[in-house]
GROMACS .gro file of C-alpha atoms in nm:
model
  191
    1UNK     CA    1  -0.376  -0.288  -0.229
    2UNK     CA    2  -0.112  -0.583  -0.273
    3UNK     CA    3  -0.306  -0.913  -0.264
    4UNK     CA    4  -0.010  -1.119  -0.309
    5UNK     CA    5   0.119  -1.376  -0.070
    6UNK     CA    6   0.440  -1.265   0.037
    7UNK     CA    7   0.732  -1.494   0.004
    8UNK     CA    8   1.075  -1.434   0.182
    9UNK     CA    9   1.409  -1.588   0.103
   10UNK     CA   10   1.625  -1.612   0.342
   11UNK     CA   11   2.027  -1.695   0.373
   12UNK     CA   12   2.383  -1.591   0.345
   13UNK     CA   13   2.412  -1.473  -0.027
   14UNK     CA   14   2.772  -1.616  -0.062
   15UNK     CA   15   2.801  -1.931  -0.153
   16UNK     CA   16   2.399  -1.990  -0.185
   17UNK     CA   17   2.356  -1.727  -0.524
   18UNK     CA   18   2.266  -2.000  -0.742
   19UNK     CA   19   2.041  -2.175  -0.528
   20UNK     CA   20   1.836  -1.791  -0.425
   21UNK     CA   21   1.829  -1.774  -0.816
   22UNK     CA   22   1.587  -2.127  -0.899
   23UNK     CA   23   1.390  -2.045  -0.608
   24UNK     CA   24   1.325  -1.698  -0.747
   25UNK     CA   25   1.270  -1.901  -1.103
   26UNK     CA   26   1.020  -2.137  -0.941
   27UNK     CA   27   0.840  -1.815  -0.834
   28UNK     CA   28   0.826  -1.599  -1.134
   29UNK     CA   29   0.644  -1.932  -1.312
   30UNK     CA   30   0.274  -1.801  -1.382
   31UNK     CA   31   0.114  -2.080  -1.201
   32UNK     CA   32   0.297  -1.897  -0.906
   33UNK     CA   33   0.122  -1.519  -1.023
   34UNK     CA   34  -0.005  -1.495  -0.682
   35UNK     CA   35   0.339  -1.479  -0.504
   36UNK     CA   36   0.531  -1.185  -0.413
   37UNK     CA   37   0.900  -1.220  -0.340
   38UNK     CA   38   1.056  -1.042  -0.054
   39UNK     CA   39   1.362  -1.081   0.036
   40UNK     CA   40   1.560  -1.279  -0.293
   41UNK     CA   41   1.629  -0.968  -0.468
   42UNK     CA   42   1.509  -0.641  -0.283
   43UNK     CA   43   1.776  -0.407  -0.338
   44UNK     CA   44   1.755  -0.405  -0.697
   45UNK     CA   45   1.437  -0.329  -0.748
   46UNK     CA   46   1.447  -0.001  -0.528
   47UNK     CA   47   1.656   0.184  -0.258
   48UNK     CA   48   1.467   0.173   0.080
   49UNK     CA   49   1.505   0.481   0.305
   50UNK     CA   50   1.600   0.238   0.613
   51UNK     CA   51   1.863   0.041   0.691
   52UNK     CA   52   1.922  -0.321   0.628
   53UNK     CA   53   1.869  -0.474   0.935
   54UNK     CA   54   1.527  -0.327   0.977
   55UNK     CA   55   1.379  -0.359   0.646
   56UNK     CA   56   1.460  -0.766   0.653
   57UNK     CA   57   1.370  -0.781   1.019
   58UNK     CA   58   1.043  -0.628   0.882
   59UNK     CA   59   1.007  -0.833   0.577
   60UNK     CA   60   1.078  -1.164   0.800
   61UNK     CA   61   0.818  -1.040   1.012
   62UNK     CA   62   0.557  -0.958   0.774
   63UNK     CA   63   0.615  -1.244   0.532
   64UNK     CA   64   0.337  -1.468   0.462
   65UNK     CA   65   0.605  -1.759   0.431
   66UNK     CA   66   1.004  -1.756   0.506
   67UNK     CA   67   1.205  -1.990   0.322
   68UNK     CA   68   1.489  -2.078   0.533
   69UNK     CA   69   1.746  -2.191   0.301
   70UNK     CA   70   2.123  -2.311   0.529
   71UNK     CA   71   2.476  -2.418   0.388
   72UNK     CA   72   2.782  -2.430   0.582
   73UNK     CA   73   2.877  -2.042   0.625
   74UNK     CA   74   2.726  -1.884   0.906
   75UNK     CA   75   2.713  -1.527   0.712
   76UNK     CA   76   2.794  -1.143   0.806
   77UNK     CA   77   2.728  -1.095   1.228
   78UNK     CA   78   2.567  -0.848   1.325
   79UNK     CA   79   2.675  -0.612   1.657
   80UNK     CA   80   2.440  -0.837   1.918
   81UNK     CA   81   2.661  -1.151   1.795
   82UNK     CA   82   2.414  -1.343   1.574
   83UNK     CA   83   2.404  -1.383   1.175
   84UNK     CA   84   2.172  -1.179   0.990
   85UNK     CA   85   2.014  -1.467   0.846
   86UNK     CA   86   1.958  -1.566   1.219
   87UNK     CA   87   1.794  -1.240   1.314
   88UNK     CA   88   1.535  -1.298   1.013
   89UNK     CA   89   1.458  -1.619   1.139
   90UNK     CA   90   1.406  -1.522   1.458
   91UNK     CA   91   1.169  -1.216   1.346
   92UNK     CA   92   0.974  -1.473   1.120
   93UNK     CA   93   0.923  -1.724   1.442
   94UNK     CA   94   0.808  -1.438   1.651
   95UNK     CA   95   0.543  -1.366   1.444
   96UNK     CA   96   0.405  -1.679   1.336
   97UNK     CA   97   0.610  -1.989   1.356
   98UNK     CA   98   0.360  -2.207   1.144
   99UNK     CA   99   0.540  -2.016   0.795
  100UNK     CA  100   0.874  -2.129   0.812
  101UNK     CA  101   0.980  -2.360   0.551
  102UNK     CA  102   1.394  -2.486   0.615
  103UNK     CA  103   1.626  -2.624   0.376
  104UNK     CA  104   1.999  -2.718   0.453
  105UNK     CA  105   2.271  -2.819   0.150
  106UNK     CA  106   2.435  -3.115   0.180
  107UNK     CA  107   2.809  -3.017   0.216
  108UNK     CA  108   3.106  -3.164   0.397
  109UNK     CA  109   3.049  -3.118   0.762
  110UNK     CA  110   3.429  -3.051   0.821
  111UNK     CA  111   3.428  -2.740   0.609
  112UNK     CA  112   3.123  -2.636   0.846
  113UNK     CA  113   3.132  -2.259   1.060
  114UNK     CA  114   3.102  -2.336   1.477
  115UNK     CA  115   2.840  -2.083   1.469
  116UNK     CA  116   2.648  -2.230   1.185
  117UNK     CA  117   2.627  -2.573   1.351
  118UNK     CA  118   2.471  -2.409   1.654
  119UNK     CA  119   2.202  -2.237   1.425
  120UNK     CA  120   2.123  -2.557   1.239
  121UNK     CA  121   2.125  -2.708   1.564
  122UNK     CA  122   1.868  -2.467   1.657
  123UNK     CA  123   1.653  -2.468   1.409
  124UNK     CA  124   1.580  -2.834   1.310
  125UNK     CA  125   1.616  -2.921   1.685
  126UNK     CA  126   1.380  -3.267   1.752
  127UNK     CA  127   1.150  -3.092   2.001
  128UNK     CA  128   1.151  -2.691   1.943
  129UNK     CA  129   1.292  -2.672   1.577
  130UNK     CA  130   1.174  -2.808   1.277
  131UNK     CA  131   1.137  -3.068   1.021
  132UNK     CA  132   1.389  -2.957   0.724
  133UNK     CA  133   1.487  -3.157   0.401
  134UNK     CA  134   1.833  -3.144   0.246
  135UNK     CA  135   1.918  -3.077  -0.080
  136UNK     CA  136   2.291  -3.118  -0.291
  137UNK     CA  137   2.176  -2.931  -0.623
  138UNK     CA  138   1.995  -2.579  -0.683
  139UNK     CA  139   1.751  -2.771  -0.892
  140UNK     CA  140   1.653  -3.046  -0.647
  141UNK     CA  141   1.647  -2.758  -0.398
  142UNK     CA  142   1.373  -2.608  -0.654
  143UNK     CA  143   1.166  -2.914  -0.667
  144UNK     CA  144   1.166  -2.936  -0.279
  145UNK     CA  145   1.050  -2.605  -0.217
  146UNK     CA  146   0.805  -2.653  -0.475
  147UNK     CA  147   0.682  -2.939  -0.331
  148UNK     CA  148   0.701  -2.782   0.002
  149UNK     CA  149   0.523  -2.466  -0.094
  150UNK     CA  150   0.227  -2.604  -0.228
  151UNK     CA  151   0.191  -2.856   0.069
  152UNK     CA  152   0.219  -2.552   0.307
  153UNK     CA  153  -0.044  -2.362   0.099
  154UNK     CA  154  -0.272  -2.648   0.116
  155UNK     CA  155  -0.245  -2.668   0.495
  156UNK     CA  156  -0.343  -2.293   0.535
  157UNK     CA  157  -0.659  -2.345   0.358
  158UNK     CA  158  -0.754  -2.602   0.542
  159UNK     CA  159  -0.936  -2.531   0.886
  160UNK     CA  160  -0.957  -2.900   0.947
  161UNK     CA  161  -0.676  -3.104   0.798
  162UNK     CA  162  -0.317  -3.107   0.913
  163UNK     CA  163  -0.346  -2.808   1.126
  164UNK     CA  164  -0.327  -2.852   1.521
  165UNK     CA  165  -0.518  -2.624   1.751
  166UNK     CA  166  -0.215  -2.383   1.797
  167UNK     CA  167  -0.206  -2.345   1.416
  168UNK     CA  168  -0.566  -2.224   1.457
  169UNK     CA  169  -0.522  -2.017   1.700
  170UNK     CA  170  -0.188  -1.818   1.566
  171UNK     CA  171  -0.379  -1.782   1.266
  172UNK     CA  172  -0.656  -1.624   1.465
  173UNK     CA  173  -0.496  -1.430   1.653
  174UNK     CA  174  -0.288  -1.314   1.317
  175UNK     CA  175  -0.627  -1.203   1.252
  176UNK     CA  176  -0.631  -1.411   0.913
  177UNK     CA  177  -1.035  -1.485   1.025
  178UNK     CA  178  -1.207  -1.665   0.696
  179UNK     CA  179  -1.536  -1.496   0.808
  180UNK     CA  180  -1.490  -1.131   0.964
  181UNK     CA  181  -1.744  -1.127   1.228
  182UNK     CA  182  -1.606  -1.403   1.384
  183UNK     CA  183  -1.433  -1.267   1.800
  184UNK     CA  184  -1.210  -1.492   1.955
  185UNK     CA  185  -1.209  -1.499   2.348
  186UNK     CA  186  -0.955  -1.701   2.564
  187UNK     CA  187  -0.761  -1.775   2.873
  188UNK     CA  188  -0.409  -1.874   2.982
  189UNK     CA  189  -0.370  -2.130   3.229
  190UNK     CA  190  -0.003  -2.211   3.470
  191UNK     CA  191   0.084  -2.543   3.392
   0.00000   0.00000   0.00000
């Protein structure tokens, strides 16, 4: 049994190697012993016996946390019309949005992909996306997600703290109960 919180990496590998590389670094640190990286990497550790598209669908999905990391290049489309990156993304949000961490490089917007505005658009959107920070180097992208990561961690331990009710009850209903004889009941109301 894997104990390990799983950690996914997600982006368009051209253009963002070097950046994929420190976060992997940050990582492999010992103080970081506890993570499990899914995601940077997975193809050269082993061959799966699936294809692509479902085994990072399923890794976005069962991730503990999925780093969102966005630069100006859109990335490889897949045949429904969205980036692969995107279809992680949206996999991760499905199943709990409350683990999604988002990073965008600075870059010149001119040099920017249509498509990729619209999915940056999306995703740090005021009222449905969510607050991202922007980095210009792969090591202050490091020290972001560092800093990120262990505020994140420290809100999942919590039960009081920064969480809000929904964060509670995803969590619940994730069935990531701190005490195992604990049964959650409750209703939907039409607003």
């Amino acid at each position: 049994m894997n104990n390990k919180l799983k950690v996914m990496i997600s982006s368009v590998v051209r253009d963002l190697e070097s950046e994929r590389d420190a976060i992997k670094m940050l990582f492999e640190q010992p103080q970081c012993s506890f993570v499990e990286l899914v995601g940077a990497n997975p193809y050269d550790v082993a061959s799966l016996a699936e294809s692509s598209s479902s085994s990072t669908v399923k890794m976005a999905r069962d991730c503990d946390l999925y780093i969102l990391i966005l630069g100006n290049h859109y990335g490889w489309v897949t045949r429904e019309g969205r980036s692969a990156t995107e279809v992680e993304f949206d996999a991760a949000y499905r199943a709990d949005p409350t683990k999604i961490l988002i990073f965008l490089k600075d870059f010149d917007k001119n040099e920017i992909d249509e498509a990729q505005r619209k999915f940056i658009n999306k995703v740090s959107n005021y009222d449905e996306g969510y607050f991202r920070t922007s980095f210009r180097y792969s090591h202050e992208l490091q020290q972001k997600v560092e800093s990120s990561f262990w505020k994140w961690l420290l809100s999942r331990v919590r039960i009081g703290g920064y969480q809000t009710y929904v964060d509670h009850f995803i969590r619940m209903v994730k069935e990531d109960i701190p005490i195992s004889d604990i049964k959650i009941l409750y209703r939907t109301f039409d607003t």
